[in-house]
Short mmCIF file of C-alpha atoms in Angstrom, two decimals:
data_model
loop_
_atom_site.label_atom_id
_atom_site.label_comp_id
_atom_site.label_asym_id
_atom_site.label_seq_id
_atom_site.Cartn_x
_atom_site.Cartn_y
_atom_site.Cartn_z
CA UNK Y 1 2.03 -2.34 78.87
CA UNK Y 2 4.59 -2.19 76.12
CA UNK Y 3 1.98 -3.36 73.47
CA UNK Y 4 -0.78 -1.19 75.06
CA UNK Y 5 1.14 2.31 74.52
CA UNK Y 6 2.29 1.05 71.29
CA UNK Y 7 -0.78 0.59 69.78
CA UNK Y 8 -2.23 4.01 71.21
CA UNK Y 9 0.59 6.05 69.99
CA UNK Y 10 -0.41 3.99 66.78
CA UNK Y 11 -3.39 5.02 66.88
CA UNK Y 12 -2.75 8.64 67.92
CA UNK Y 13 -0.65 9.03 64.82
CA UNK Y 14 -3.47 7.88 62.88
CA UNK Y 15 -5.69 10.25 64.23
CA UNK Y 16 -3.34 13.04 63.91
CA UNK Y 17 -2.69 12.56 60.47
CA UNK Y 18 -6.07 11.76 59.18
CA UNK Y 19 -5.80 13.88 56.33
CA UNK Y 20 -2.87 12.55 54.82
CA UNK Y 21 -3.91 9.02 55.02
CA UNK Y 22 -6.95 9.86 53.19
CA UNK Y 23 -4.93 11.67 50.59
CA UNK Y 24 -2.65 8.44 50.66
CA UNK Y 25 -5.81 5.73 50.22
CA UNK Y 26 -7.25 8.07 47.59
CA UNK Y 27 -3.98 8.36 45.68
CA UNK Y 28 -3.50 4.75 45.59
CA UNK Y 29 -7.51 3.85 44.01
CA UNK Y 30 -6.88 6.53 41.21
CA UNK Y 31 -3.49 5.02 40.84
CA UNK Y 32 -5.22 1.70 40.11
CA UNK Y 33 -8.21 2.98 38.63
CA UNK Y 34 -5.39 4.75 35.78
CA UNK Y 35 -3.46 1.38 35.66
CA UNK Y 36 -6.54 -1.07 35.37
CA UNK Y 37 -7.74 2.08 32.13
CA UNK Y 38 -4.31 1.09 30.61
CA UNK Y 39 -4.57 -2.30 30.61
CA UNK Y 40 -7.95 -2.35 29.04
CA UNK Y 41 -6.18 -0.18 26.51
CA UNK Y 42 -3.68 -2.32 26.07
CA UNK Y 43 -5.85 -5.50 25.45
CA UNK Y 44 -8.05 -3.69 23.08
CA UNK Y 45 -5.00 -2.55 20.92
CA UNK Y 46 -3.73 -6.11 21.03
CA UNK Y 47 -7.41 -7.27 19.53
CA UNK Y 48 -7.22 -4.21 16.69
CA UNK Y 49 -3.43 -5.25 15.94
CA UNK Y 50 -4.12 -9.09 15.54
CA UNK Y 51 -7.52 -8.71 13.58
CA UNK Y 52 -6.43 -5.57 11.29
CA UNK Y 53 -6.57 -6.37 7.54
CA UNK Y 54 -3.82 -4.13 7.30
CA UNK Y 55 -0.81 -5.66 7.44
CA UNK Y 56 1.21 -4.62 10.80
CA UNK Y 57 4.78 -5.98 12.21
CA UNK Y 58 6.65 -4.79 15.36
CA UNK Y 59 10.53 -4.78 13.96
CA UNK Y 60 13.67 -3.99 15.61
CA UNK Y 61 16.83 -2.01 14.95
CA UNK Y 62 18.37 -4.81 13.20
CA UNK Y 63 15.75 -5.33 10.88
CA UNK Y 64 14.00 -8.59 12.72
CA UNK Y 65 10.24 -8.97 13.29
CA UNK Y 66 9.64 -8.86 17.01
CA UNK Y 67 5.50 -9.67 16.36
CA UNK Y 68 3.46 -9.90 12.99
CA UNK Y 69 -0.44 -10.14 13.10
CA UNK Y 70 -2.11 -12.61 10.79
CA UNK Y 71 -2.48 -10.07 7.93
CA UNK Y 72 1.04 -9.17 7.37
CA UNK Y 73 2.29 -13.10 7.52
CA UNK Y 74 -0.26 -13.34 5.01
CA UNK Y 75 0.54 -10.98 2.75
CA UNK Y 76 4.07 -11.55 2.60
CA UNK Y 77 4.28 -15.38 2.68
CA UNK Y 78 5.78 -15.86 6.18
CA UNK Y 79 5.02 -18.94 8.12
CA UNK Y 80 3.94 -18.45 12.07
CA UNK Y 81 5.74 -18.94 14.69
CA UNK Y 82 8.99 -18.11 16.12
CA UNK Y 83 10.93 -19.16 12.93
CA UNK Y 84 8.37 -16.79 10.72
CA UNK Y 85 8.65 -13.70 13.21
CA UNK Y 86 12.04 -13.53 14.06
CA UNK Y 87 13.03 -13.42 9.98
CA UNK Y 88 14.74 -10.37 8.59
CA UNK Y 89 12.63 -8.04 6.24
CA UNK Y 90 15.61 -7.10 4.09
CA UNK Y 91 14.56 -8.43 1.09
CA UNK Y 92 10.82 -8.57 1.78
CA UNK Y 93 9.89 -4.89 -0.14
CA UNK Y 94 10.90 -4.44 -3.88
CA UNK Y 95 10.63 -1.25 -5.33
CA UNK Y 96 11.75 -0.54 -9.50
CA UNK Y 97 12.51 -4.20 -9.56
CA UNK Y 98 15.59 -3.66 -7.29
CA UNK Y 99 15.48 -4.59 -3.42
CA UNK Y 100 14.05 -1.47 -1.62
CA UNK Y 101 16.69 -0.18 1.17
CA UNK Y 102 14.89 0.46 3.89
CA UNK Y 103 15.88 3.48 5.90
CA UNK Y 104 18.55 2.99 8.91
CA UNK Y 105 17.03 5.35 11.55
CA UNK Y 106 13.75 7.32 11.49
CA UNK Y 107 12.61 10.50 13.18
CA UNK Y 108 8.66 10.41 11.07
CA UNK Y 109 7.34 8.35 9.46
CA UNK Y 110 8.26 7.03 6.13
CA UNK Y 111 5.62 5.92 3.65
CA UNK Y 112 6.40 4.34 0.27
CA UNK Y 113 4.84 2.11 -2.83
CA UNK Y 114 6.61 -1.25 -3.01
CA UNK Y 115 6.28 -4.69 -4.52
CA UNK Y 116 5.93 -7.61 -2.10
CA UNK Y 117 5.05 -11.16 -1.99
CA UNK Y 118 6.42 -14.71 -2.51
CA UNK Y 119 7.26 -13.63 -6.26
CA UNK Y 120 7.12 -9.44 -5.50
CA UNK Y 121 4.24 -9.05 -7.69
CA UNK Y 122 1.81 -7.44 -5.29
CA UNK Y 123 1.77 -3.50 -5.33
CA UNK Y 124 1.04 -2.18 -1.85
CA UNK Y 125 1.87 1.31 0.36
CA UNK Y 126 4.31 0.31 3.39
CA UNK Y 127 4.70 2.93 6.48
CA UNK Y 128 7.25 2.54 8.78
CA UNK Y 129 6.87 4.79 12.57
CA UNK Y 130 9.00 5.01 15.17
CA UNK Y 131 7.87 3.49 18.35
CA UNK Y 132 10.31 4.13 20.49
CA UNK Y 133 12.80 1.52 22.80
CA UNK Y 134 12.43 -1.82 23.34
CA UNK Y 135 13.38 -3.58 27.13
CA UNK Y 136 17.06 -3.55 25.80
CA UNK Y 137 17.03 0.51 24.92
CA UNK Y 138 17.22 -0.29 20.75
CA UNK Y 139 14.89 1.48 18.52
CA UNK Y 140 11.80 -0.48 17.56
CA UNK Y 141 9.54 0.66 14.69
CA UNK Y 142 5.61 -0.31 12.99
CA UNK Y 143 5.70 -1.62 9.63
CA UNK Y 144 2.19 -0.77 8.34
CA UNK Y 145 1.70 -2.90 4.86
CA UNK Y 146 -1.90 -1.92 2.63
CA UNK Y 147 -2.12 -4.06 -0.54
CA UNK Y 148 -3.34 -1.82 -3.50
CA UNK Y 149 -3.55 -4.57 -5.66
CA UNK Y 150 -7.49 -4.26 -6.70
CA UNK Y 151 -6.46 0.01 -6.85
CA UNK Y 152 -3.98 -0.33 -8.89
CA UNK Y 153 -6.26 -2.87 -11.26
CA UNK Y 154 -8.95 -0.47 -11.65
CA UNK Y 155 -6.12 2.25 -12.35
CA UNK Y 156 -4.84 0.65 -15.14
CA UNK Y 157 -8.70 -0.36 -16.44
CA UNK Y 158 -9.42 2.91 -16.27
CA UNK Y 159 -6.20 3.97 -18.19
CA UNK Y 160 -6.92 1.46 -20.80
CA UNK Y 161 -10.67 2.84 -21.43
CA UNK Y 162 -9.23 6.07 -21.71
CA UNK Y 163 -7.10 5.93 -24.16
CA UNK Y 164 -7.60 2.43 -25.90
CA UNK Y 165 -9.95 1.84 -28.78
CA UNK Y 166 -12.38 -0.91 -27.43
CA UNK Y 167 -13.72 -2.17 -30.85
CA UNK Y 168 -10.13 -3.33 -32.01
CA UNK Y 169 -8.28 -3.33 -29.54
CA UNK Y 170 -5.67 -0.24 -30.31
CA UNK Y 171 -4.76 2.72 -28.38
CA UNK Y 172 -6.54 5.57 -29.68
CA UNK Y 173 -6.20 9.11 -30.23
CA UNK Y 174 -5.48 9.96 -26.95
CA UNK Y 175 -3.06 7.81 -26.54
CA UNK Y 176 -1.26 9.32 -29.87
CA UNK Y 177 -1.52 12.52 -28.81
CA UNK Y 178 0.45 12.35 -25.80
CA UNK Y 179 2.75 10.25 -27.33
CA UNK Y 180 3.75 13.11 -30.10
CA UNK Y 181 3.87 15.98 -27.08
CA UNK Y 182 6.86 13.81 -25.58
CA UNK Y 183 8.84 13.65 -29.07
CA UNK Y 184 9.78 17.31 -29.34
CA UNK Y 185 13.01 18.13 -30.83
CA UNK Y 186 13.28 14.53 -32.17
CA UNK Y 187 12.56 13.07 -35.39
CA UNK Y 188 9.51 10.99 -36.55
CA UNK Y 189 7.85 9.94 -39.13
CA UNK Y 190 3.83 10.03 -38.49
CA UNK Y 191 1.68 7.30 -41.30
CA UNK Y 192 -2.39 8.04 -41.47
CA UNK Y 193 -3.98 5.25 -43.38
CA UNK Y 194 -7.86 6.66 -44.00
CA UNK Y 195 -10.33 2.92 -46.01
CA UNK Y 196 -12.08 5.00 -49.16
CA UNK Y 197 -15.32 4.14 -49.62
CA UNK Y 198 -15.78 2.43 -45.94
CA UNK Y 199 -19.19 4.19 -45.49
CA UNK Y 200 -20.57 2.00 -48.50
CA UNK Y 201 -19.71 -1.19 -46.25
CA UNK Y 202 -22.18 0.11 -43.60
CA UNK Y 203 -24.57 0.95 -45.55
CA UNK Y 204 -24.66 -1.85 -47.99
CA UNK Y 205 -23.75 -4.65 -45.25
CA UNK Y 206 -24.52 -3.15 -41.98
CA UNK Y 207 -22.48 -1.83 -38.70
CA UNK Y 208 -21.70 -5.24 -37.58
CA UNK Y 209 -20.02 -5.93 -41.04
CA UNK Y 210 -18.05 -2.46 -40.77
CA UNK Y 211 -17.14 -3.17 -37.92
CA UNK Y 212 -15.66 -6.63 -38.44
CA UNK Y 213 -13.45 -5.04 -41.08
CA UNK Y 214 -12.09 -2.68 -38.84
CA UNK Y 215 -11.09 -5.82 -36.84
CA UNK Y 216 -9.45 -7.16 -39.83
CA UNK Y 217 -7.67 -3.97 -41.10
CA UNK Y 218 -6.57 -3.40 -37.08
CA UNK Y 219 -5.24 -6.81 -37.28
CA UNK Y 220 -3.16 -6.43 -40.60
CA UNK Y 221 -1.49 -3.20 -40.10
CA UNK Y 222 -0.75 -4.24 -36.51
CA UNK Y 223 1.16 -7.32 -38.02
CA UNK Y 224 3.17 -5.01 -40.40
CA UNK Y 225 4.04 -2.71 -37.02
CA UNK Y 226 5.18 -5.92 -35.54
CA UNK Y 227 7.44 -7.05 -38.72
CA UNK Y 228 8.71 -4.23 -39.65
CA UNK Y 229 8.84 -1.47 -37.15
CA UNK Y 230 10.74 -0.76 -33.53
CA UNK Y 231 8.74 -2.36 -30.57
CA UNK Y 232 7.78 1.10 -29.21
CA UNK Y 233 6.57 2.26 -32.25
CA UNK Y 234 2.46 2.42 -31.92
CA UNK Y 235 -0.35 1.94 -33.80
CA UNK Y 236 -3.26 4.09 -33.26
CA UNK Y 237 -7.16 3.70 -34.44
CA UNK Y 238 -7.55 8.07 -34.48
CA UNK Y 239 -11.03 7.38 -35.34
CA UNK Y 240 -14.24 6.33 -37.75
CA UNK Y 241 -12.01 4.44 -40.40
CA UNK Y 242 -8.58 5.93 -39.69
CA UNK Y 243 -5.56 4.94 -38.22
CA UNK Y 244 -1.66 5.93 -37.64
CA UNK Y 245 1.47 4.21 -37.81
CA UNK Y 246 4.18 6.38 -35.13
#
């Protein structure tokens, strides 16, 4: 009889509270509905973080790698493994050939152009963002490494077509020109050497000929800039036969 009115006043309670069971029961699918939508989320970020070409490292507030994906082992020489991830990145960045500091604490993030590598010879942009705790309460942080290596190559090809003279291998005008704006209020002495008669050379021997005594002339004067002048002293081809000793 016990068990009989126990289970009706069971069930009466049931009855009488239909509403907030159903409230209950549809609480609890949207509940795992949201958690089973952040675990998807989760996985897919995993995927993106191990197969970025973008170098990316978890790191905590003592400088140590708490996870590195392929890219950023990679790009700074770091074997996998525990060993490899639990390293220090104190001396991983370089930046005007001294050991970069890397900030203590961060509110934003904190972007950067460094030198990295085995032998620090890579250029690259590292960001660093706060990402909150770790399980133990201390700060935790993304490294974000992007090597600017082929950038930085076509920079400095572009630089050189700009103001270099492509036939013998000089800096040109250009390239004089800016140096003279920066020597205001100092002293200088400025050397045009003009070849008479180098028109006749074309025109008796061809282009090709003029051009390989250009070459030769280039060659020459460069030598006497090496002898006899200070290693940041330049030699300029300003154009047609003409050049300048600074």
């Amino acid at each position: 009889l016990f068990v009989l009115w126990t289970r009706q006043a069971f069930v009466d309670y049931l009855e009488a509270d239909t509403v907030r069971w159903r409230l209950l029961a549809s609480s609890s699918a949207a509940l795992i509905k949201e958690m089973a939508r952040k675990d998807r989320d989760v996985r897919r970020g995993d995927v993106v973080f191990k197969n970025s070409t973008e170098g990316l490292a978890i790191v905590d507030h003592t400088g140590s790698m708490l996870k590195a994906n392929a890219a950023f082992e990679r790009m700074l020489g770091i074997g996998g493994g525990e060993d490899g991830r639990h390293s220090g990145l104190k001396d991983a960045f370089r930046s005007d050939s001294k050991p970069l500091v890397l900030p203590d604490s961060l509110k934003d993030t904190w972007r950067r152009e460094v030198m990295f590598g085995p032998d620090g010879s890579r250029p690259g942009i590292l960001s660093i963002t706060p990402a909150g705790e770790d399980a133990e309460g201390g700060a935790t942080c993304v490294y974000s490494l992007i090597d600017i290596s082929e950038q930085k190559s076509a920079q400095e090809r572009l630089e050189y077509l700009a103001s270099g003279d492509q036939l013998t291998g000089l800096v040109n005008r250009r390239a004089l020109d800016q140096r003279l704006a920066g020597l205001r209020d100092v002293p200088f002495a400025l050397i045009i050497v003009d070849l008479d008669h180098f028109k006749d050379v074309n025109d008796s021997y061809g282009h090709g000929a003029g051009d390989r005594v250009l070459q030769a002339v280039a060659s020459r004067l460069d030598a006497i800039r090496h002898d006899h002048l200070k290693p940041d002293d330049i030699l300029c081809r300003i154009g047609g036969d003409e050049f300048a000793l600074l």
